[in-house]
Short mmCIF file of C-alpha atoms and ligand atoms in Angstrom, two decimals:
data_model
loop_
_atom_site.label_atom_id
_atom_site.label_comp_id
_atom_site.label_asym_id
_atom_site.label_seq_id
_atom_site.Cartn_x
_atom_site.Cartn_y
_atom_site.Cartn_z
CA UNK A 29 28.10 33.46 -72.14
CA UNK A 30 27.82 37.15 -73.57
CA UNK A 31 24.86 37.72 -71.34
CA UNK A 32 24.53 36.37 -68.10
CA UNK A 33 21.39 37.09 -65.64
CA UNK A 34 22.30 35.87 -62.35
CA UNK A 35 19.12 35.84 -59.44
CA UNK A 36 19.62 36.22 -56.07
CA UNK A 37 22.51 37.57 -56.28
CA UNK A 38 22.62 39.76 -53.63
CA UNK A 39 22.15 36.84 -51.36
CA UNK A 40 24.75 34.59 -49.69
CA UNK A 41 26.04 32.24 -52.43
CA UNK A 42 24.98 34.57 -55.11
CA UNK A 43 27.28 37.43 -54.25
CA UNK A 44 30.34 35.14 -54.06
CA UNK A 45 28.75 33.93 -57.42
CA UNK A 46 28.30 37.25 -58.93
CA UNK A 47 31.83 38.49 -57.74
CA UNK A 48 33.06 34.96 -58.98
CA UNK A 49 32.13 36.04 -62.92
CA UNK A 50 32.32 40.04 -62.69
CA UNK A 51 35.90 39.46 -62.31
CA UNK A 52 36.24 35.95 -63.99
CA UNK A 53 34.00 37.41 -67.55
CA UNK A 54 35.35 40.73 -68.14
CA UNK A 55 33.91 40.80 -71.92
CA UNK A 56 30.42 39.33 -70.74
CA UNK A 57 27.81 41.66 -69.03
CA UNK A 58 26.23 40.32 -65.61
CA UNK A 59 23.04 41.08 -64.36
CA UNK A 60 21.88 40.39 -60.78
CA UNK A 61 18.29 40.72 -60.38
CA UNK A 62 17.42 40.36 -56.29
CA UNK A 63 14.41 41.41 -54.27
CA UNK A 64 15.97 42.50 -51.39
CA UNK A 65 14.56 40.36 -49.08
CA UNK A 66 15.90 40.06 -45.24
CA UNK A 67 18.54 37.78 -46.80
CA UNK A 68 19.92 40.06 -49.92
CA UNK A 69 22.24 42.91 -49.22
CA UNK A 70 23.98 45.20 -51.23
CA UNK A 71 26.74 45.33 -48.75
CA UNK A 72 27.74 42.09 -50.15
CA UNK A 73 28.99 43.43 -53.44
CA UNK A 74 30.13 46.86 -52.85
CA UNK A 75 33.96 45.45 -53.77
CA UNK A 76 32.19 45.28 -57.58
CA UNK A 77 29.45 47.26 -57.97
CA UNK A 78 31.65 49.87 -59.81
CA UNK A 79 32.21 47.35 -62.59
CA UNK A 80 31.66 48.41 -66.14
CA UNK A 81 30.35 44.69 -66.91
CA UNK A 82 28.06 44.25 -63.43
CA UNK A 83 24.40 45.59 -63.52
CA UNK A 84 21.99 45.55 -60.18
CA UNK A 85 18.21 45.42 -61.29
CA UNK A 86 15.64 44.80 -58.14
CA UNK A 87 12.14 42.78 -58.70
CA UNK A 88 10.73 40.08 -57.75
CA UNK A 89 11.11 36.85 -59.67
CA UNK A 90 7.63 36.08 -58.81
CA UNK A 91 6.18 39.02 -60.34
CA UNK A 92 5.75 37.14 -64.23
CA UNK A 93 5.19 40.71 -66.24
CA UNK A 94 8.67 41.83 -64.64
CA UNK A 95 10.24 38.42 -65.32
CA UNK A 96 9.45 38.99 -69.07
CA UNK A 97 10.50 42.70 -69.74
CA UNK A 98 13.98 41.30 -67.66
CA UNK A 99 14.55 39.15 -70.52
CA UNK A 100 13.04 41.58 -73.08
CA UNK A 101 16.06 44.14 -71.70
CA UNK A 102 18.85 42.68 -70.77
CA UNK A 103 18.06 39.57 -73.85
CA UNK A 104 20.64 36.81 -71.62
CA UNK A 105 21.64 34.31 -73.02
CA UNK A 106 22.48 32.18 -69.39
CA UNK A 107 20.39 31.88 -66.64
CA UNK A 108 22.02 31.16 -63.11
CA UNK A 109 19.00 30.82 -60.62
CA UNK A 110 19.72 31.33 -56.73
CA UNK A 111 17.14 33.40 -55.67
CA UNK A 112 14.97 31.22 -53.26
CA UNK A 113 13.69 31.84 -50.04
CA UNK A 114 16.57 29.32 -47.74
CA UNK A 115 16.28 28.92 -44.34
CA UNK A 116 14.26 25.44 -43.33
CA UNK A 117 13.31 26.88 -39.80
CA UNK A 118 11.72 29.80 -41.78
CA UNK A 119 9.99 27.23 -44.15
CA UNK A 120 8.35 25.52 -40.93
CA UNK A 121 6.78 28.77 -39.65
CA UNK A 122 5.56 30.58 -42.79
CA UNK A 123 5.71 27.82 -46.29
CA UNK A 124 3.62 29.74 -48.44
CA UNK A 125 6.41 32.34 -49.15
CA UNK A 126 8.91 29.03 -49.73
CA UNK A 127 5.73 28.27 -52.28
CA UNK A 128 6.07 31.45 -54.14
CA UNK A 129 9.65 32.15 -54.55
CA UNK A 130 10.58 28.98 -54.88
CA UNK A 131 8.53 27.28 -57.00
CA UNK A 132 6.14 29.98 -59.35
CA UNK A 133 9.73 32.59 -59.39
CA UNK A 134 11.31 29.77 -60.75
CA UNK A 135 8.40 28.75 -63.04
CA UNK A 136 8.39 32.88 -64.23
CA UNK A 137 11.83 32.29 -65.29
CA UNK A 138 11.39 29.15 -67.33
CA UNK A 139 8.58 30.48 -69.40
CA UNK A 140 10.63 33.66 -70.10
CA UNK A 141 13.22 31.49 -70.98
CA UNK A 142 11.42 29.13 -73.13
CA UNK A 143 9.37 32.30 -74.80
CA UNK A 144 13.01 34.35 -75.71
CA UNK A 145 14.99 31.75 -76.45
CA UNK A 146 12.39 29.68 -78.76
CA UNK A 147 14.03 30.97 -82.01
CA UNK A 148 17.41 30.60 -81.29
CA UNK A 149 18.05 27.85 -78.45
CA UNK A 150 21.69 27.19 -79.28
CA UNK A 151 23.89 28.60 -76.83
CA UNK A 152 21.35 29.56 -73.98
CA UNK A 153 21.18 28.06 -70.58
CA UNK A 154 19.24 27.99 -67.59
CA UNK A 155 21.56 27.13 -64.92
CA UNK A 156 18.86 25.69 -61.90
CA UNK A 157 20.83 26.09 -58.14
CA UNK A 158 19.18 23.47 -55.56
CA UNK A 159 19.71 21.33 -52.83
CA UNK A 160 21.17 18.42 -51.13
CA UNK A 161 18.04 18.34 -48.90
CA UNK A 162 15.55 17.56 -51.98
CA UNK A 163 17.10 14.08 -51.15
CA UNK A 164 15.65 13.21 -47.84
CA UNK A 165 17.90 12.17 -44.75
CA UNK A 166 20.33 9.59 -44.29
CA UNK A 167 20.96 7.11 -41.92
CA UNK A 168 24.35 6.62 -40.37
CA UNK A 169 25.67 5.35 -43.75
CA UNK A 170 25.47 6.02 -47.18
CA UNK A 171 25.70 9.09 -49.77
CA UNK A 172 23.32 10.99 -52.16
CA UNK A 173 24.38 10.61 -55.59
CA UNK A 174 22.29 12.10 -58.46
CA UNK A 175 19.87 9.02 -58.77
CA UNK A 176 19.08 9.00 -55.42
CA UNK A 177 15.14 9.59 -54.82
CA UNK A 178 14.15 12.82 -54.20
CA UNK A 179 12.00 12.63 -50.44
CA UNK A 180 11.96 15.91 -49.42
CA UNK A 181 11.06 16.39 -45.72
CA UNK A 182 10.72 19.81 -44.85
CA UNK A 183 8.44 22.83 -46.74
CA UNK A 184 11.73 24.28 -48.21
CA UNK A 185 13.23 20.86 -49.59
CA UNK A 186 9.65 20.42 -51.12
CA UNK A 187 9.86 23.79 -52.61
CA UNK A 188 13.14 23.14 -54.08
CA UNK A 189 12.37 19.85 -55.06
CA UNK A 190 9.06 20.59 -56.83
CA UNK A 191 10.99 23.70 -58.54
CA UNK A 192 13.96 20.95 -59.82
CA UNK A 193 10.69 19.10 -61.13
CA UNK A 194 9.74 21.63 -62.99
CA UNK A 195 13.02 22.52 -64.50
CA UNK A 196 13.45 19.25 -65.73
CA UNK A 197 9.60 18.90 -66.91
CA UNK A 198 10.99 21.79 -69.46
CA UNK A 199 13.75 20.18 -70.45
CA UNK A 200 12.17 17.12 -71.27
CA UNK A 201 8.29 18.88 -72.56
CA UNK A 202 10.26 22.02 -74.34
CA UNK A 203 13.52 21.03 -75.06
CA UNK A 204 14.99 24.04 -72.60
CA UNK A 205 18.46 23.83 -72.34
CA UNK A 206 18.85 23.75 -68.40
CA UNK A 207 21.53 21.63 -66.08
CA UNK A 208 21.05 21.52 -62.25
CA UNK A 209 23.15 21.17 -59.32
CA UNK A 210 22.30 19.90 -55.48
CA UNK A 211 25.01 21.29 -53.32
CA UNK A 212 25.46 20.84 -49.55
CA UNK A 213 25.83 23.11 -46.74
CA UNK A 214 27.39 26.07 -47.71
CA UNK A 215 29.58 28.24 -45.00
CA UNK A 216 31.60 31.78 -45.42
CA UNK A 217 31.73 35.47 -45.22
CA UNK A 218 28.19 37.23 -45.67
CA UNK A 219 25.56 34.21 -44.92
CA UNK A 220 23.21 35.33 -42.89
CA UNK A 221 23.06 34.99 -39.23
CA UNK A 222 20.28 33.03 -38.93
CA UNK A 223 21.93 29.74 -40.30
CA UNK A 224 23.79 27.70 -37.85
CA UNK A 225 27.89 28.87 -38.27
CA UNK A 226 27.20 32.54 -38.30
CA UNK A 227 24.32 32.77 -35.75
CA UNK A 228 26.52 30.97 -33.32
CA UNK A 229 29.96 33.24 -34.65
CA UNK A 230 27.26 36.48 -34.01
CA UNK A 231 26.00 34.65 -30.56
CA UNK A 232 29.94 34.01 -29.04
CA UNK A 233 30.51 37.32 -29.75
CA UNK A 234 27.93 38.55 -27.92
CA UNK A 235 28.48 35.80 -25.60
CA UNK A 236 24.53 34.56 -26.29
CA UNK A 237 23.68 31.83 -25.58
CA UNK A 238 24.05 28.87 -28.99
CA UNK A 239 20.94 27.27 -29.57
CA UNK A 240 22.09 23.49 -30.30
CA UNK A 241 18.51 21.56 -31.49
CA UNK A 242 17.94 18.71 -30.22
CA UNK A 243 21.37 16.61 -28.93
CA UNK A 244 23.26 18.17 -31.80
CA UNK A 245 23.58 14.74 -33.11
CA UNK A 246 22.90 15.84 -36.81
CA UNK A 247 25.36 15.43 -39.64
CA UNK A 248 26.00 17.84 -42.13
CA UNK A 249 28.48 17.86 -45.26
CA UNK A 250 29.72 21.66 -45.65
CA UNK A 251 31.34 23.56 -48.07
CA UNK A 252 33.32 27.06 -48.29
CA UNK A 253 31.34 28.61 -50.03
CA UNK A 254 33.92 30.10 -53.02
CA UNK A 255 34.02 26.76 -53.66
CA UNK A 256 30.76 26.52 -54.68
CA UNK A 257 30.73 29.29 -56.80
CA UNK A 258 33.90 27.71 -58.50
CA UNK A 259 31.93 24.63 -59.27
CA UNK A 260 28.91 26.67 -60.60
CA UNK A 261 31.14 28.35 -63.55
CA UNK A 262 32.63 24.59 -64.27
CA UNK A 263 28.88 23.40 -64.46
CA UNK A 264 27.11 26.47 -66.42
CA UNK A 265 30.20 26.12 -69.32
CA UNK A 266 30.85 22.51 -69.14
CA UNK A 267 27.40 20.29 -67.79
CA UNK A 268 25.96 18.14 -70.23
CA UNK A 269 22.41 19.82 -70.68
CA UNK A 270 19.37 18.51 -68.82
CA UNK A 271 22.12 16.26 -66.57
CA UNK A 272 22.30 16.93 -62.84
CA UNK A 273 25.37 17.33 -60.57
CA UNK A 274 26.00 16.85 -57.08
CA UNK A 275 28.17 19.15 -55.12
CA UNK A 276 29.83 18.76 -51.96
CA UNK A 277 32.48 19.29 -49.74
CA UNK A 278 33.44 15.89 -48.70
CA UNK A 279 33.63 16.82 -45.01
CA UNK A 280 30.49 15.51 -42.69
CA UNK A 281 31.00 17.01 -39.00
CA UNK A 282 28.15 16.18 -36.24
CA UNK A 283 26.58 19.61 -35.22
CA UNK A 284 27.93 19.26 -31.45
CA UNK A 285 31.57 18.67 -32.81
CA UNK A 286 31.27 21.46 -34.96
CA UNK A 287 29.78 23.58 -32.66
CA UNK A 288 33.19 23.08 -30.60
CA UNK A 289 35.53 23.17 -33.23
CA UNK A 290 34.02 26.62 -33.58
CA UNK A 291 33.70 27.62 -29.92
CA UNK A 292 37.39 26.86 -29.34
CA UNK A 293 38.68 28.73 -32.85
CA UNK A 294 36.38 31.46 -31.36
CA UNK A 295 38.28 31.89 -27.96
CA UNK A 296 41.28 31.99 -29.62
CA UNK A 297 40.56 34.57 -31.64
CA UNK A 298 39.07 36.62 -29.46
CA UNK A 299 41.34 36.21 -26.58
CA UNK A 300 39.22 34.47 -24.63
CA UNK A 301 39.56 31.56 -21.71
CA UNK A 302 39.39 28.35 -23.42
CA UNK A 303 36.29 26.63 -22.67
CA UNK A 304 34.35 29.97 -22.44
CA UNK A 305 32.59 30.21 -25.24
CA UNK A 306 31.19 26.07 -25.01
CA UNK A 307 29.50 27.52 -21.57
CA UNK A 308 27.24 29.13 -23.40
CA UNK A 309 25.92 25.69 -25.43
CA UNK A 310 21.97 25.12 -24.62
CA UNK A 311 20.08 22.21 -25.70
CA UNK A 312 16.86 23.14 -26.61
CA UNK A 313 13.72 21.69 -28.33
CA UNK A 314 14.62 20.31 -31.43
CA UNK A 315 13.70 21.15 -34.98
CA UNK A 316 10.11 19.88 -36.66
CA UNK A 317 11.18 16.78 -39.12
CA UNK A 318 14.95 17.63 -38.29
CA UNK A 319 16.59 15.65 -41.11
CA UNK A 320 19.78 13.46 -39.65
CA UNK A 321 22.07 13.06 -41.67
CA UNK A 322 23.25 14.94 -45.38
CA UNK A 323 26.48 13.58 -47.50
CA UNK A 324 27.16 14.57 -50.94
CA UNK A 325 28.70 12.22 -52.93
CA UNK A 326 30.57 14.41 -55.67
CA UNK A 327 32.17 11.93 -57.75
CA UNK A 328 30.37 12.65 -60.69
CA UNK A 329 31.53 16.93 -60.79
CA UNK A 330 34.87 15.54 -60.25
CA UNK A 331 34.92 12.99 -62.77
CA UNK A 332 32.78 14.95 -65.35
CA UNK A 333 34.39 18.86 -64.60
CA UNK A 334 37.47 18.01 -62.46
CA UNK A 335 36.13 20.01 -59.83
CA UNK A 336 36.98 19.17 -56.31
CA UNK A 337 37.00 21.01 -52.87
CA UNK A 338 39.89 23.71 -52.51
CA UNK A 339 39.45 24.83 -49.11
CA UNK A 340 40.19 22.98 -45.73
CA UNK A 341 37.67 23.07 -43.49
CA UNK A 342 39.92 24.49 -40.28
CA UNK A 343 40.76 27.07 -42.75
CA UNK A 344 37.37 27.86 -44.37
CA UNK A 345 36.24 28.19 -40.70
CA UNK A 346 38.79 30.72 -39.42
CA UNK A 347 38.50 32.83 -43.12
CA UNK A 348 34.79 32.92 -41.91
CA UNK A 349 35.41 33.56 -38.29
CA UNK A 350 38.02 36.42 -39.25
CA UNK A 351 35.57 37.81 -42.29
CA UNK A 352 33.25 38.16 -39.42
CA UNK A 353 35.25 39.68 -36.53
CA UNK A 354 36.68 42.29 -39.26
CA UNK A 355 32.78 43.03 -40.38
CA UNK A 356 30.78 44.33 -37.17
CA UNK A 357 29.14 46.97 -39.08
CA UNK A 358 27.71 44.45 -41.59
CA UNK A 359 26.73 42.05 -39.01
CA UNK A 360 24.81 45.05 -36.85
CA UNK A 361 23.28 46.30 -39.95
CA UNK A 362 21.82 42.86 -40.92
CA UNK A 363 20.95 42.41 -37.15
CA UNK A 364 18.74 45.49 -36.31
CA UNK A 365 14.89 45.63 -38.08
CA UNK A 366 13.42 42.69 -38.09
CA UNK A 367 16.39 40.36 -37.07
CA UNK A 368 15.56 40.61 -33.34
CA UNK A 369 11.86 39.61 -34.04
CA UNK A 370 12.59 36.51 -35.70
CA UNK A 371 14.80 35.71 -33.05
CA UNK A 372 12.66 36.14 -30.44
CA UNK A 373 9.90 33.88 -32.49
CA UNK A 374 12.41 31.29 -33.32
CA UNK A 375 14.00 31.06 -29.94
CA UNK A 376 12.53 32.51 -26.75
CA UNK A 377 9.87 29.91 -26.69
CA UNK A 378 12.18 26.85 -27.48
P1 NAD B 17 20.05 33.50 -49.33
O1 NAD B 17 18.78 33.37 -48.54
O2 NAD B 17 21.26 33.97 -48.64
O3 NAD B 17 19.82 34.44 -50.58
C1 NAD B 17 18.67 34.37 -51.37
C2 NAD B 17 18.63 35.62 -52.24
O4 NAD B 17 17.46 35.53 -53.07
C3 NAD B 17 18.52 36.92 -51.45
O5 NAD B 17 19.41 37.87 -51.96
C4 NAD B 17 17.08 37.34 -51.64
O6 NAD B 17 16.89 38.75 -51.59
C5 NAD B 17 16.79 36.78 -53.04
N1 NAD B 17 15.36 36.55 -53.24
C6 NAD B 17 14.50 35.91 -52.41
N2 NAD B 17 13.25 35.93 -52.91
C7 NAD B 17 13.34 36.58 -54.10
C8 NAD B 17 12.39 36.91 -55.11
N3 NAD B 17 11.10 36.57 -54.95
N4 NAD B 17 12.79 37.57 -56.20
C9 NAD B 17 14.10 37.90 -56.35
N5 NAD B 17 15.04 37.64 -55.42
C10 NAD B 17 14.67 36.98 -54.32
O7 NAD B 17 20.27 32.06 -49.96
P2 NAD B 17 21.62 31.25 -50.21
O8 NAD B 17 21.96 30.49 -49.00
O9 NAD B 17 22.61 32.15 -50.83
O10 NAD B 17 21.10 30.19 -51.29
C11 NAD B 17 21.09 30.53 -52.68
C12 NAD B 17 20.56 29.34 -53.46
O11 NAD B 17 21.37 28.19 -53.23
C13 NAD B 17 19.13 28.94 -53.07
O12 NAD B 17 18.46 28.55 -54.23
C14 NAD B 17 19.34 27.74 -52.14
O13 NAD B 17 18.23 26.87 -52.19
C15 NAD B 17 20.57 27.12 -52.76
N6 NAD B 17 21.42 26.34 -51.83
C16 NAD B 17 21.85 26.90 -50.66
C17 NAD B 17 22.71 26.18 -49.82
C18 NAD B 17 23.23 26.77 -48.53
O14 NAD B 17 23.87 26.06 -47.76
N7 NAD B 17 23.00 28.05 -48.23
C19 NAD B 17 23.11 24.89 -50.18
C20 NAD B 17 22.62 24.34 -51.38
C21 NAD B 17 21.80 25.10 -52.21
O1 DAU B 18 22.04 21.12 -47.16
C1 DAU B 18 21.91 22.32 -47.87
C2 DAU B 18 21.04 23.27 -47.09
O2 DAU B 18 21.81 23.68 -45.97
C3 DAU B 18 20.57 24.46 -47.89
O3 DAU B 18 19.76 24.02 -48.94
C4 DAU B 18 19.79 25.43 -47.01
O4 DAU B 18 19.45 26.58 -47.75
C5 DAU B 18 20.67 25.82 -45.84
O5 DAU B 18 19.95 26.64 -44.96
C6 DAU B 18 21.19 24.58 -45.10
O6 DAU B 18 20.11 23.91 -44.40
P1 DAU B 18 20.30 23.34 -42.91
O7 DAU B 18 18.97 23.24 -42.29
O8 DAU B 18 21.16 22.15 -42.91
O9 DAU B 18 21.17 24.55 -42.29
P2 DAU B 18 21.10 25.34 -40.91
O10 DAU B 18 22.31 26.22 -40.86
O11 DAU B 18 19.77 25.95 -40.65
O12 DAU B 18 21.29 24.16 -39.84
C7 DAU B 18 22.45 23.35 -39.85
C8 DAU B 18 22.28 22.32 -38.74
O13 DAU B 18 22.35 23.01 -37.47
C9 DAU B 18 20.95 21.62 -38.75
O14 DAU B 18 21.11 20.27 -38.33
C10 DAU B 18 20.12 22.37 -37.72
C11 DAU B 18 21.16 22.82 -36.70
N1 DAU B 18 20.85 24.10 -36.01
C12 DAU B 18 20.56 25.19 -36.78
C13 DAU B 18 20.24 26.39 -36.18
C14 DAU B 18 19.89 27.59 -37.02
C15 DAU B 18 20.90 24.18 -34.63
O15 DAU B 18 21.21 23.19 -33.92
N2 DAU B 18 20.59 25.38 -34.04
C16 DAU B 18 20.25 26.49 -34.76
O16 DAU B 18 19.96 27.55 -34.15
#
């Protein structure tokens, strides 16, 4: 890994990523290439931007030309693809963008792939991030493992599902040297306050309303998300090529108990009555196709990688809570523009 081109990375997962091997892979270079979307934010990385071996280059995967001259620059050797389009309520209202990103960025980046690395194929990797959700919903029992069917349900778990598709069509068709992963819900500092922890962390502090779809009766397996990124370098160096691993966190919660857990860690915190910040949970209509239940089994990274969960989950949360109390300026700037629009869209008329 002398080379390493890393999308998405100003996003969520991808800037713990990208942090993860700036300071992990001194003697490699790392590119993040990130369109900037609502979701990326350069905030996220000003700890490493000053890096001799960390290089910021915005475009848009979808664009093929700039795909190409990527690769014609920068010449990587190891592909580690985040940059998607994320959020399911998102995919419901507008599908086409989950369409483009999702599944003809990812597309771009194979064919580059496949075109610079036809000569010399040893060595090279195209590391594919995706989803627990490309497996459907579970009932009250049971785990995804990596041979479960893929059923995807909503238009981003068909996006990400149809772009795994592809990135195994090229391993099989081209030979590509690619390995996959389908992790769970991810939680910690700088996600985006539209998913469900820190919209309701941003809503108790502004004592908002939270938002809980349906009777909050959904299950969902989550994971800190350093974690993740930890797994991702064991994967990308050690995963046997065109193999798939499942990644998760072991640690199923209910939305409503959750939802709680963090409304009482929440008081604390901020001083507050107990019980004050649960007044402000409101049922309201639930989400299109709202998938029940998601649980990882991870027995394969483990066995495979030794890779297992670090973090507890009472501590992930109040790392998370305190990352966000201690970042108001990063949580205002992501909130003004467009943030109160979507909002509005996504919740006034629930
Ligand atoms: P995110 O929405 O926080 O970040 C996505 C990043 O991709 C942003 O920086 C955005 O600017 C960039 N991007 C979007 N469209 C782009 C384009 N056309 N060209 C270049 N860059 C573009 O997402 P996340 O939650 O960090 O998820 C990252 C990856 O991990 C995604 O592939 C997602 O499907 C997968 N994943 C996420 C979770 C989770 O819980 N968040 C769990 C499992 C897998
Ligand atoms: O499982 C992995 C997936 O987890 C990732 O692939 C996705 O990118 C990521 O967004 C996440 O999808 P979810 O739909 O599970 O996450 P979200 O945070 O949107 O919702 C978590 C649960 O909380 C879900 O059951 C819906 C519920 N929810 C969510 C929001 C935003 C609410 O009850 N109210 C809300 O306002």
């Amino acid at each position: 890994m002398q080379h390493i081109l890393i999308t998405g990375g100003a996003g969520f997962i991808g800037s713990h990523v990208v942090r993860h091997f700036v300071k992990k892979y001194t003697g490699s270079t790392i590119v993040n290439v990130d369109k900037l979307t609502y979701a990326g934010n350069l905030l996220n990385l000003t700890d490493i931007e000053q890096e001799k071996n960390y290089h910021f280059v915005k475009g848009d995967i979808v664009d093929g030309d700039f795909v190409f001259s990527l690769f014609e620059k920068h010449q990587p050797d190891t592909v580690i693809h985040l940059a998607a389009e994320s959020h399911v309520d998102r995919s419901i209202a507008n599908p086409m963008a989950f369409v483009h990103t999702n599944v003809l960025g990812t597309v771009n980046l194979l064919n580059a792939a496949r075109h610079h690395w036809k000569d010399e194929p040893d060595d090279k990797r195209f590391y594919h991030i995706s989803t627990d959700e490309v497996y459907g919903s579970l009932g009250d029992e049971g785990l995804f493992t990596e041979e479960t069917p893929y059923d995807p349900r909503s238009p981003y778990s068909a996006s990400k599902a149809s772009s795994d598709h592809f990135v195994r069509a090229y391993w099989h068709t081209y030979g590509l040297p690619v390995v996959l992963s389908n992790c769970s819900n991810n939680y910690g500092p700088n996600q985006f306050p539209e998913k469900l922890i820190p919209l309701f962390i941003h809503n108790i502090i502004q004592k908002k309303p939270l938002p809980v779809y349906g009777k909050g009766e959904n299950v969902r397996d989550w994971l800190y998300v350093e974690d993740h990124a930890v797994a991702i370098d064991a994967i990308v160096r050690n995963g046997k090529l065109g193999e798939t691993y499942n990644i998760g966190g072991h640690n199923e919660w209910k939305n409503i108990d959750l939802i709680r857990l963090l409304c009482k860690i929440m008081d604390e915190k901020l001083g507050r009555n107990p019980g004050t910040s649960e007044g402000l949970i409101t049922y309201v209509k639930d989400r299109a196709g709202h998938d029940l239940r998601y649980a990882i089994d991870a027995s394969k990274v483990k066995d495979e990688l030794g890779w297992v969960p670090s973090v507890t989950f009472e501590e992930g949360v109040s790392k998370t809570v305190d990352w966000y109390l201690a970042n108001d300026e990063w949580l205002r700037q992501v909130t003004s523009g467009d943030y109160m629009q979507y909002y509005r869209e996504q919740y006034e008329e629930r």
